CSV table of C-alpha atoms and ligand atoms in Angstrom, one decimal:
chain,number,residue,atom,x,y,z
A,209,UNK,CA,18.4,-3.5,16.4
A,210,UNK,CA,20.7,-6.4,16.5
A,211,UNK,CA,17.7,-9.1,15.6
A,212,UNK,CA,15.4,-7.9,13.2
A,213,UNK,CA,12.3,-9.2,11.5
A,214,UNK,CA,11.3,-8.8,8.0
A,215,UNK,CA,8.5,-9.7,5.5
A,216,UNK,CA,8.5,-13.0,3.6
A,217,UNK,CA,5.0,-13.3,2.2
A,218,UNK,CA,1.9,-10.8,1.6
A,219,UNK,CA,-1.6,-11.8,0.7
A,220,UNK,CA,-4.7,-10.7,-0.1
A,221,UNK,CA,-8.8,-11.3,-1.0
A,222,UNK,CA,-11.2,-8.3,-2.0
A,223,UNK,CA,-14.9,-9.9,-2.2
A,224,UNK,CA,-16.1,-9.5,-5.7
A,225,UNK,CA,-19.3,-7.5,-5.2
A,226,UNK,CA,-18.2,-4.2,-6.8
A,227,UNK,CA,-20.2,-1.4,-6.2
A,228,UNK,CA,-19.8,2.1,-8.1
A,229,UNK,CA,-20.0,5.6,-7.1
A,230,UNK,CA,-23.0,5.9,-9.9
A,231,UNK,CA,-24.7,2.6,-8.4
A,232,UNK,CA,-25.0,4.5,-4.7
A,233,UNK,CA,-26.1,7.4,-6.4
A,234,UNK,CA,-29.4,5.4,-7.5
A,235,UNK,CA,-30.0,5.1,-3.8
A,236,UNK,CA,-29.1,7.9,-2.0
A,237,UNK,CA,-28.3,11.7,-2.5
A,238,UNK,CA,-25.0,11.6,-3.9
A,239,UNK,CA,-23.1,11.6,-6.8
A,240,UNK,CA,-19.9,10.0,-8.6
A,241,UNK,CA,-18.7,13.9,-9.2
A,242,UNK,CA,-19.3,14.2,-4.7
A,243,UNK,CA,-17.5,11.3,-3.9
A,244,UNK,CA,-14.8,12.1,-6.4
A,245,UNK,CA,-13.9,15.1,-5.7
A,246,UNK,CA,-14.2,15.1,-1.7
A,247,UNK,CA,-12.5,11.4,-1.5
A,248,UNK,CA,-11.2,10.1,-4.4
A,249,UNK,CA,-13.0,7.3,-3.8
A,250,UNK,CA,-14.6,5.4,-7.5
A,251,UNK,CA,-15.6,2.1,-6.1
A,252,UNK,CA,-15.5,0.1,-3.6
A,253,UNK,CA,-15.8,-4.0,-2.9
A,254,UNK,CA,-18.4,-5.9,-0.5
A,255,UNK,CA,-18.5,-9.0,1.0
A,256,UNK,CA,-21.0,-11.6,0.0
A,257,UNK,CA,-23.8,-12.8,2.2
A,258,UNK,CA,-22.1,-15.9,3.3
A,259,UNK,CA,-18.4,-14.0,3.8
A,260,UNK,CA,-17.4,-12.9,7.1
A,261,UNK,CA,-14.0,-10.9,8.6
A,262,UNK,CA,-12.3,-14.6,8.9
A,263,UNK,CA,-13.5,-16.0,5.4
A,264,UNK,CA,-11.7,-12.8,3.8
A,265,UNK,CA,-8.5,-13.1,6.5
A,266,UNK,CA,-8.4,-17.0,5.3
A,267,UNK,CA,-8.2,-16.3,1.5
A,268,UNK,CA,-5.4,-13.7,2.2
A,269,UNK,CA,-3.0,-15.9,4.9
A,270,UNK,CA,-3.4,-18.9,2.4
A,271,UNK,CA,-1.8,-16.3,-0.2
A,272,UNK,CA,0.6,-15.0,1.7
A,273,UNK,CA,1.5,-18.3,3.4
A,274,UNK,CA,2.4,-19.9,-0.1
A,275,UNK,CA,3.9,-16.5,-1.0
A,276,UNK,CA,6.3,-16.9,2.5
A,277,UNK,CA,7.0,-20.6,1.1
A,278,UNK,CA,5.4,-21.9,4.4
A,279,UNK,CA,2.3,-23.7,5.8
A,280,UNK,CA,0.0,-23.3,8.4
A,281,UNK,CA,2.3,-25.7,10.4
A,282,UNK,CA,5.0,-23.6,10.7
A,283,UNK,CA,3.3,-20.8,12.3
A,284,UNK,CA,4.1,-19.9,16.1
A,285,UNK,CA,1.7,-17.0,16.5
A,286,UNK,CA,-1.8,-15.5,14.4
A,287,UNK,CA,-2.3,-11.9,15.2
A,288,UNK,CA,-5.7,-10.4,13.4
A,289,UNK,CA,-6.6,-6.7,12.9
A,290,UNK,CA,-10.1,-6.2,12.5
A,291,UNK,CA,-12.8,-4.2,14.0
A,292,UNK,CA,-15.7,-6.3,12.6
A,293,UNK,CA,-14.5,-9.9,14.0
A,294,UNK,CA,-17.1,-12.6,13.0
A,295,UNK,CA,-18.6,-12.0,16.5
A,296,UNK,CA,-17.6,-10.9,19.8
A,297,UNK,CA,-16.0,-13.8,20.7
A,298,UNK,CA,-13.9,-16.3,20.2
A,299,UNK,CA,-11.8,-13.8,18.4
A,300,UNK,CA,-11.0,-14.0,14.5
A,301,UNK,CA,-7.2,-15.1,14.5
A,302,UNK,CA,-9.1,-17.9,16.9
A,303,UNK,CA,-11.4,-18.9,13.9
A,304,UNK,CA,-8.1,-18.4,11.4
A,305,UNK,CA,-6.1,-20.8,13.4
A,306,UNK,CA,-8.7,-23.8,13.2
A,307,UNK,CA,-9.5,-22.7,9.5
A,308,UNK,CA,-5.8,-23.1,8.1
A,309,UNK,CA,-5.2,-26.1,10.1
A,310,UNK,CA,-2.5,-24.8,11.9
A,311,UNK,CA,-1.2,-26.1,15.2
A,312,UNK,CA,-2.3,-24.6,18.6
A,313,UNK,CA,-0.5,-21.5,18.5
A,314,UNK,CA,-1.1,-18.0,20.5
A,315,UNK,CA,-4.0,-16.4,18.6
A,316,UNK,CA,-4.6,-12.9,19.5
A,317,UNK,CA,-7.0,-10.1,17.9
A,318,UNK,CA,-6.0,-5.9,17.6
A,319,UNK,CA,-8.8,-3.5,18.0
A,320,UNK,CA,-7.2,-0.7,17.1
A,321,UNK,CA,-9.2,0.3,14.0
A,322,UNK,CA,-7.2,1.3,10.8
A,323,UNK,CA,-4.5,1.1,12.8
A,324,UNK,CA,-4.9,-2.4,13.8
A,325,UNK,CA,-1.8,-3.8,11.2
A,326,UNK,CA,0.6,-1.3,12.0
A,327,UNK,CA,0.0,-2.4,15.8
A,328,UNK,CA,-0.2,-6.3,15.0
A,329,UNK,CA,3.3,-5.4,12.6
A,330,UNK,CA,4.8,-4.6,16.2
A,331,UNK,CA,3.5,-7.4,18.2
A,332,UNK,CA,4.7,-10.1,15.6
A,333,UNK,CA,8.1,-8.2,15.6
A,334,UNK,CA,8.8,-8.1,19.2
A,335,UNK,CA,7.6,-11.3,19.1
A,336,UNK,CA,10.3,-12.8,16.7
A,337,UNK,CA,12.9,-10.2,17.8
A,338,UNK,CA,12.6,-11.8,22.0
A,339,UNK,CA,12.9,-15.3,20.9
A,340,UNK,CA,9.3,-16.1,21.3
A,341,UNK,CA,8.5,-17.1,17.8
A,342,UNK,CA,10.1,-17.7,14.2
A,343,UNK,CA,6.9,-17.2,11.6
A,344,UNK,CA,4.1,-15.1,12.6
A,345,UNK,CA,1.2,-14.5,10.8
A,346,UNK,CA,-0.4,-10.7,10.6
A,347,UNK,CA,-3.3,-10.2,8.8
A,348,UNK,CA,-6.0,-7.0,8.8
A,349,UNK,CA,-9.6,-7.9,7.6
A,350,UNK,CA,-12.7,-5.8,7.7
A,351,UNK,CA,-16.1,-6.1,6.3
A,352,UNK,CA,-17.5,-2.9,7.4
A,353,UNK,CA,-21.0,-3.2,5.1
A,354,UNK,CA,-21.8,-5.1,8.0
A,355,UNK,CA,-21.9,-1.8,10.2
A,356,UNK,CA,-22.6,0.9,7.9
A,357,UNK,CA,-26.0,2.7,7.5
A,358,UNK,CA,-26.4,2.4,3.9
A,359,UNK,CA,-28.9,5.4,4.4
A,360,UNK,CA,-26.5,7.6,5.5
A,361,UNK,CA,-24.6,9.6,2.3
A,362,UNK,CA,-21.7,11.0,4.9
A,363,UNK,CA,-20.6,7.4,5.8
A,364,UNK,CA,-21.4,5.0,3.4
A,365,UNK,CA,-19.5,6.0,0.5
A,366,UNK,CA,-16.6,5.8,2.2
A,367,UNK,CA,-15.8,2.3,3.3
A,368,UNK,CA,-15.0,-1.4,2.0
A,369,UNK,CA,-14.6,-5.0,2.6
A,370,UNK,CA,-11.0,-6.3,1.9
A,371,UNK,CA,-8.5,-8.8,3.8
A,372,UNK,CA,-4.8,-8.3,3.9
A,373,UNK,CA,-2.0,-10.7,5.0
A,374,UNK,CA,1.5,-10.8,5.9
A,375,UNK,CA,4.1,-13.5,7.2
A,376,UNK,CA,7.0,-12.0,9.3
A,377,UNK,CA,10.1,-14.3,9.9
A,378,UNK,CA,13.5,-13.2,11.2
A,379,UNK,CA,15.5,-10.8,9.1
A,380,UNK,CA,19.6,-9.9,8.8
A,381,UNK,CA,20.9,-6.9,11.2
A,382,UNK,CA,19.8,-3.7,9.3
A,383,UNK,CA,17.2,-5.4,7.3
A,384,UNK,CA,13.5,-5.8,8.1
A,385,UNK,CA,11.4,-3.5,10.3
A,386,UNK,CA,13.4,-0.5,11.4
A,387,UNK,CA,11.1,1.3,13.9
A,388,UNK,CA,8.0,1.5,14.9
A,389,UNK,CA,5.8,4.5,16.9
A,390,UNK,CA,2.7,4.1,17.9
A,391,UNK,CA,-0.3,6.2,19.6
A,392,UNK,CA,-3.7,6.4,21.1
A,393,UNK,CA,-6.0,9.0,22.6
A,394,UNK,CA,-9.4,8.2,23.8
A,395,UNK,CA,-10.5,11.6,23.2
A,396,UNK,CA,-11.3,10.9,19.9
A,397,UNK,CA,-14.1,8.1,20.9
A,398,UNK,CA,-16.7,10.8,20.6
A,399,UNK,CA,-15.5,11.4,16.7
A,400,UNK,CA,-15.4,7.7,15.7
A,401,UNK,CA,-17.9,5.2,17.3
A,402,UNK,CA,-20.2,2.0,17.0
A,403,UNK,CA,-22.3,2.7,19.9
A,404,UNK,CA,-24.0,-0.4,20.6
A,405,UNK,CA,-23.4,-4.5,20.9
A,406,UNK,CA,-20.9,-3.9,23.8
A,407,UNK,CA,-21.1,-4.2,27.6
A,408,UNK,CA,-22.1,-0.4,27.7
A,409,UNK,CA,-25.3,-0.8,25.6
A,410,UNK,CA,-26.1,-4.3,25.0
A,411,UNK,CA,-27.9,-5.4,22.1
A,412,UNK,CA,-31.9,-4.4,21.9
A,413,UNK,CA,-34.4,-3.3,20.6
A,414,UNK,CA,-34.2,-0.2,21.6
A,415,UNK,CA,-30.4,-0.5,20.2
A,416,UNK,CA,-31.4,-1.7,16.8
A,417,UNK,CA,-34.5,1.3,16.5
A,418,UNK,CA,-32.0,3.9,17.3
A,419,UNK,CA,-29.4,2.6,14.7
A,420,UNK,CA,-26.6,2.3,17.1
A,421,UNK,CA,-25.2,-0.5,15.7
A,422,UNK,CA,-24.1,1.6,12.9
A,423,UNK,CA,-20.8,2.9,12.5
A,424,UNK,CA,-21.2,6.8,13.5
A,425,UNK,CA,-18.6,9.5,12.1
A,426,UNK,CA,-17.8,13.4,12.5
A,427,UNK,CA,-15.7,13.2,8.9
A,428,UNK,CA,-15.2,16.9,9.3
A,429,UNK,CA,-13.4,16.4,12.7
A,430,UNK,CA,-11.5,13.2,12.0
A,431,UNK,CA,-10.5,14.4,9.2
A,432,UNK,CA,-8.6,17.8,11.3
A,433,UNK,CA,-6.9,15.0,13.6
A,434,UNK,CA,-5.6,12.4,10.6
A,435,UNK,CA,-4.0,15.0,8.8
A,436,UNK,CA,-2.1,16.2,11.8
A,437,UNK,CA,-1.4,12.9,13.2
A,438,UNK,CA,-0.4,10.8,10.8
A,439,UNK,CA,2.7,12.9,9.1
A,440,UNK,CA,3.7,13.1,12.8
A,441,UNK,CA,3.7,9.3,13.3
A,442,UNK,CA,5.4,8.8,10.0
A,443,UNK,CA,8.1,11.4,11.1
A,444,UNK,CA,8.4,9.4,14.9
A,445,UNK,CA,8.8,6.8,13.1
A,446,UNK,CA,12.1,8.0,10.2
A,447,UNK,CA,13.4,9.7,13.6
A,448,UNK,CA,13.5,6.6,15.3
A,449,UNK,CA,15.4,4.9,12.6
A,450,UNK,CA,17.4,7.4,12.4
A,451,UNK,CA,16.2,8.5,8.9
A,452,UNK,CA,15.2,11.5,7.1
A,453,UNK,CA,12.1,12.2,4.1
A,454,UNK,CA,14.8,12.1,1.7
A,455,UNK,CA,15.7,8.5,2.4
A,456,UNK,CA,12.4,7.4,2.0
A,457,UNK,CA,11.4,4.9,-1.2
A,458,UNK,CA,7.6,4.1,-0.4
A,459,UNK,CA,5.2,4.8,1.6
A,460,UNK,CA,2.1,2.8,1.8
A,461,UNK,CA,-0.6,5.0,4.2
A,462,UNK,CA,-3.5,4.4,5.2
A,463,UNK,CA,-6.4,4.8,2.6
A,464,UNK,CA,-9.2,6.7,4.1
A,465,UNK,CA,-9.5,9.2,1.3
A,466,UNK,CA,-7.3,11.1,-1.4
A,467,UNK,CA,-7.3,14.4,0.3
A,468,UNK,CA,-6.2,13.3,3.6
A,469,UNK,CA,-2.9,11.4,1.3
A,470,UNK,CA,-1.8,14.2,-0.2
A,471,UNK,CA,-2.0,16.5,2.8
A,472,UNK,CA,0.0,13.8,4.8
A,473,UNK,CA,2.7,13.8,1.8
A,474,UNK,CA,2.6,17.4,1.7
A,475,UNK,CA,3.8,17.7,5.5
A,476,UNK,CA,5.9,15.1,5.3
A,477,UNK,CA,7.8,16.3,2.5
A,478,UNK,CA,7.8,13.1,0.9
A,479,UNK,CA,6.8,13.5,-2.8
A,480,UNK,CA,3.4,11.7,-3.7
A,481,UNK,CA,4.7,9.9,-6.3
A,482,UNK,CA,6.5,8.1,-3.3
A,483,UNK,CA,3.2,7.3,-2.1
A,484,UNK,CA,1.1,3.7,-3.2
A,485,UNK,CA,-2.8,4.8,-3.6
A,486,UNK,CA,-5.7,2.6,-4.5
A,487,UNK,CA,-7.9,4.3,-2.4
A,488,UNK,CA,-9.6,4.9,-5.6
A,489,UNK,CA,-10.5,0.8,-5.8
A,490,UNK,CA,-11.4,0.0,-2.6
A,491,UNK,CA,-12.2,2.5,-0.1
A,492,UNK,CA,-11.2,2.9,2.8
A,493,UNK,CA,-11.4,-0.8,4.1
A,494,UNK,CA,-10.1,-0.3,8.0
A,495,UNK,CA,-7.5,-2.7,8.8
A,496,UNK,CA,-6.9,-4.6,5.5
A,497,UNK,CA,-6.1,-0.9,3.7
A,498,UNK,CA,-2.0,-0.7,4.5
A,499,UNK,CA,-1.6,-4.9,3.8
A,500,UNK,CA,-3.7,-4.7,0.5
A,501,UNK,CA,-1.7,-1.6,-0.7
A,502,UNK,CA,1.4,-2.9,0.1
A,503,UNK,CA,0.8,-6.1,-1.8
A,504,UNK,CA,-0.3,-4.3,-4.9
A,505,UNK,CA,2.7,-1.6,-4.8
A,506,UNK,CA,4.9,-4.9,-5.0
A,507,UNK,CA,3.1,-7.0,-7.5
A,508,UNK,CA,3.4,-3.7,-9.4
A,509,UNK,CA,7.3,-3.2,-8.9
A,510,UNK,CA,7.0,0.0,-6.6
A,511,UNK,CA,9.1,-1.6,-3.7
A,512,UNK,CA,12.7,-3.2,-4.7
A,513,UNK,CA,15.1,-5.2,-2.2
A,514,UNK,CA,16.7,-2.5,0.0
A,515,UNK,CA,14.1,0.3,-0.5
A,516,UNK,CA,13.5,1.9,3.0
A,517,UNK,CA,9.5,2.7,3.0
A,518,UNK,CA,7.1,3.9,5.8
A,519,UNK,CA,3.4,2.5,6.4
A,520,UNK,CA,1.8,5.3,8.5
A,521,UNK,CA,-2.1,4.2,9.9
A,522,UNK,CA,-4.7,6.4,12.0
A,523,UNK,CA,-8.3,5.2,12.9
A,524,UNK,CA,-11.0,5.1,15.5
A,525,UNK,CA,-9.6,5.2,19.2
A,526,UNK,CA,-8.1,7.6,18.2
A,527,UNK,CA,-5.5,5.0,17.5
A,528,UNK,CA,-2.0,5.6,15.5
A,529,UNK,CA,1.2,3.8,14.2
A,530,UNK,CA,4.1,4.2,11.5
A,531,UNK,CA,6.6,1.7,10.9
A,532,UNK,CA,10.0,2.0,8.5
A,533,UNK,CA,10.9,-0.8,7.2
A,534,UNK,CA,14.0,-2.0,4.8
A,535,UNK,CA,12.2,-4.1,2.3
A,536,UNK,CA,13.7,-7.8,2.0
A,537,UNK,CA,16.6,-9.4,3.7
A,538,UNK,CA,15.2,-12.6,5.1
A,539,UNK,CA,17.9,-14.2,7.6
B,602,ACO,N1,-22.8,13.2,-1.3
B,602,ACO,C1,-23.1,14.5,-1.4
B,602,ACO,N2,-23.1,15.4,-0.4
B,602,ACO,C2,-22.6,14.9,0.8
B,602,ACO,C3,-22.2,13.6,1.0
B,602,ACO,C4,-22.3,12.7,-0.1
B,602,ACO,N3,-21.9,11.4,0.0
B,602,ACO,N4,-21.7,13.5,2.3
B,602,ACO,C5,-21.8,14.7,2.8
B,602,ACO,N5,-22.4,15.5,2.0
B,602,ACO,C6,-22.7,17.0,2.2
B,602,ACO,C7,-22.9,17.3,3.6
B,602,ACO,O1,-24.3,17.0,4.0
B,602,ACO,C8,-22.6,18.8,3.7
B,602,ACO,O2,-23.7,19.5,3.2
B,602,ACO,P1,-24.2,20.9,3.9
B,602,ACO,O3,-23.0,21.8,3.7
B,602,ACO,O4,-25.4,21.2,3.1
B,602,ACO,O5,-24.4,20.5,5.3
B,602,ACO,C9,-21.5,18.9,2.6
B,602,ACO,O6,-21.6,17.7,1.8
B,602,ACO,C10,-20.1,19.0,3.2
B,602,ACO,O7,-20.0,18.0,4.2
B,602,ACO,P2,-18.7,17.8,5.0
B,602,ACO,O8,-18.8,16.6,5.9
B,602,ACO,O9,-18.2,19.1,5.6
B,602,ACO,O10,-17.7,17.4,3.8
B,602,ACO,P3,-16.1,17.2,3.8
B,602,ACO,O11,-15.6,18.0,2.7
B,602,ACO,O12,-15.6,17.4,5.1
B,602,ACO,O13,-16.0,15.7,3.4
B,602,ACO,C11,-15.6,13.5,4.4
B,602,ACO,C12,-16.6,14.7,4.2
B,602,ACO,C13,-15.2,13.0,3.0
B,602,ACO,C14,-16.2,12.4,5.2
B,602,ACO,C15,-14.3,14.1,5.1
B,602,ACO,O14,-14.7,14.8,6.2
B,602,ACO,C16,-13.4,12.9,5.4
B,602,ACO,O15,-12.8,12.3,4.6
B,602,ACO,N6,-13.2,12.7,6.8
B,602,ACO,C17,-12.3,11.7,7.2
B,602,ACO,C18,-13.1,10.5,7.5
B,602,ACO,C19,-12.5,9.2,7.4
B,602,ACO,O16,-11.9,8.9,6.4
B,602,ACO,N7,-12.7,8.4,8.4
B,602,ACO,C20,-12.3,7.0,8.4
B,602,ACO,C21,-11.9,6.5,9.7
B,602,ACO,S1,-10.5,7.4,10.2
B,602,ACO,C22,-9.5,7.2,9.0
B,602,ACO,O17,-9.5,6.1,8.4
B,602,ACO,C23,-8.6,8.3,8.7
């Protein structure tokens, strides 16, 4: 690519509610030893009463705003993964915008699941790469405790609230985002669903007796789809760039549960020490899981200037999407 676009600033904001494997356990049928061993999952963070999707997006595009070195002013477009916006509409980069005070930009919300970042990632950089903007913000933020059944043992240990951020500006030839590949199949909206609250089946109370407001999972069968899919996104993605396993430095995937990372490392053939995991802290929370991992796997010195790494997403939809990327070079 001649034009390329690149990271300058990550954020992020985890609520401060923690709750513990052991603390569900006092609730429901489970325990830590279940949840360990079948996720790798130890704890996982939920919003407060008063926080919402755009509260947690605010607290990480004011971090990863100062991180970039630039204010909401400078901004020329807001894209917001999440599949629990504040409401149905106006969307949550909509909310985000008047929130940071920044000026009337494009604001424009991804639905895409877990895979929402990757796919607002490549909308930012096509974005900067056709001229159409400078700075773009991306952020990924889900509270889904607002749609879990907290009865349910096969769902709720499995999810989190968290926000991630990211400000993309132009990047030197080579440098920056290297490829991107990215999927969907509607055949997988039997798997994966909230049911209820759209146009299909309005709100009710028929709705709300029935519990289809909750989020509703086959684990067993997404599980079989997100190991096959995302290794073969990731490797779209190296092919693409023109790169192979061997070159790769990092990899920040999608944190859904430990199993699914290992088996995606293991048909990758990148090593899983290559491979940033905090699944362990946080669950798997949706849209804000690749942003908040790559933020800590740089505060904790895992990427360095010129390391080539891979962020590699699957979620509801089905929905997919891998990205290389060359850390650094800012133009
Ligand atoms: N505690 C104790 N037992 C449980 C629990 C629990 N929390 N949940 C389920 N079980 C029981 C089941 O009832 C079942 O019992 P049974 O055999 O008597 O019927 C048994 O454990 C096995 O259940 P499975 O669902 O087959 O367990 P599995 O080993 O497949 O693990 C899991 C379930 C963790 C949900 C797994 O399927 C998974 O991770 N799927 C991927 C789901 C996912 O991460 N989705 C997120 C969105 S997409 C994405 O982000 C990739």
């Amino acid at each position: 690519m001649e034009t390329g676009s690149t990271i300058v600033g990550l954020g992020r904001y985890v609520p401060e509610r923690v709750i513990t494997n052991r603390e569900l356990a006092r609730t429901i049928d489970t325990t830590d030893e279940w949840i360990r061993r079948h996720t790798g999952i130890r704890e996982r963070r939920v919003a407060a009463p008063h926080e919402a999707s755009s509260d947690l997006a605010y607290g990480a595009a004011r971090e990863a705003l100062e991180a970039a070195g630039a204010g909401p002013s400078d901004l020329d477009l807001i894209v917001a993964g999440t599949a629990t916006p504040d409401m149905l509409f106006p969307s949550v980069s909509c909310l985000l915008q008047d929130r940071l005070g920044a000026r009337s930009v494009g604001c424009l919300d991804v639905a895409c699941a877990c895979s929402s970042f990757v796919y607002g990632l490549s909308i930012a950089h096509g974005a900067i790469v056709s001229g159409q903007a400078d700075t773009v913000l991306v952020v990924g933020a889900d509270t889904l405790s607002r749609i879990t059944n907290w009865r349910d043992r096969s769902t709720c240990v499995l999810f989190g609230d968290a926000a991630g951020a990211a400000v993309l500006r132009r990047a030197k030839p080579g440098s920056g985002f290297l490829s991107f590949a990215l999927g969907g199949s509607g055949q997988g909206r039997h798997h994966l669903h909230l049911k209820a609250g759209g146009s299909r089946h309005p709100a009710s109370r028929e709705t709300v007796e029935r519990g289809d407001h909750f989020l509703w999972m086959n684990g067993p069968e997404v599980y079989k789809v997100a190991v096959q899919t995302m290794p073969r996104a990731a490797a779209d993605a190296l092919r693409r760039a023109r790169l192979v396993a061997e070159d790769v430095d990092f990899v920040i995937p999608h944190q859904a549960n430990l199993r699914i990372i290992h088996s995606v490392s293991d048909r990758l053939g990148v090593p899983t020490e290559k491979f940033f995991i905090n699944v362990q802290r946080y669950g798997n929370t949706s849209a804000a899981s690749i942003p908040v991992a790559l933020y800590e796997a740089v505060g904790a010195g895992r990427v360095s200037a010129g390391d080539v790494g891979v962020m590699v997403a699957f979620g509801a939809g089905y929905t997919w999407g891998a990205c290389t990327i060359r850390w650094g070079g800012a133009a």
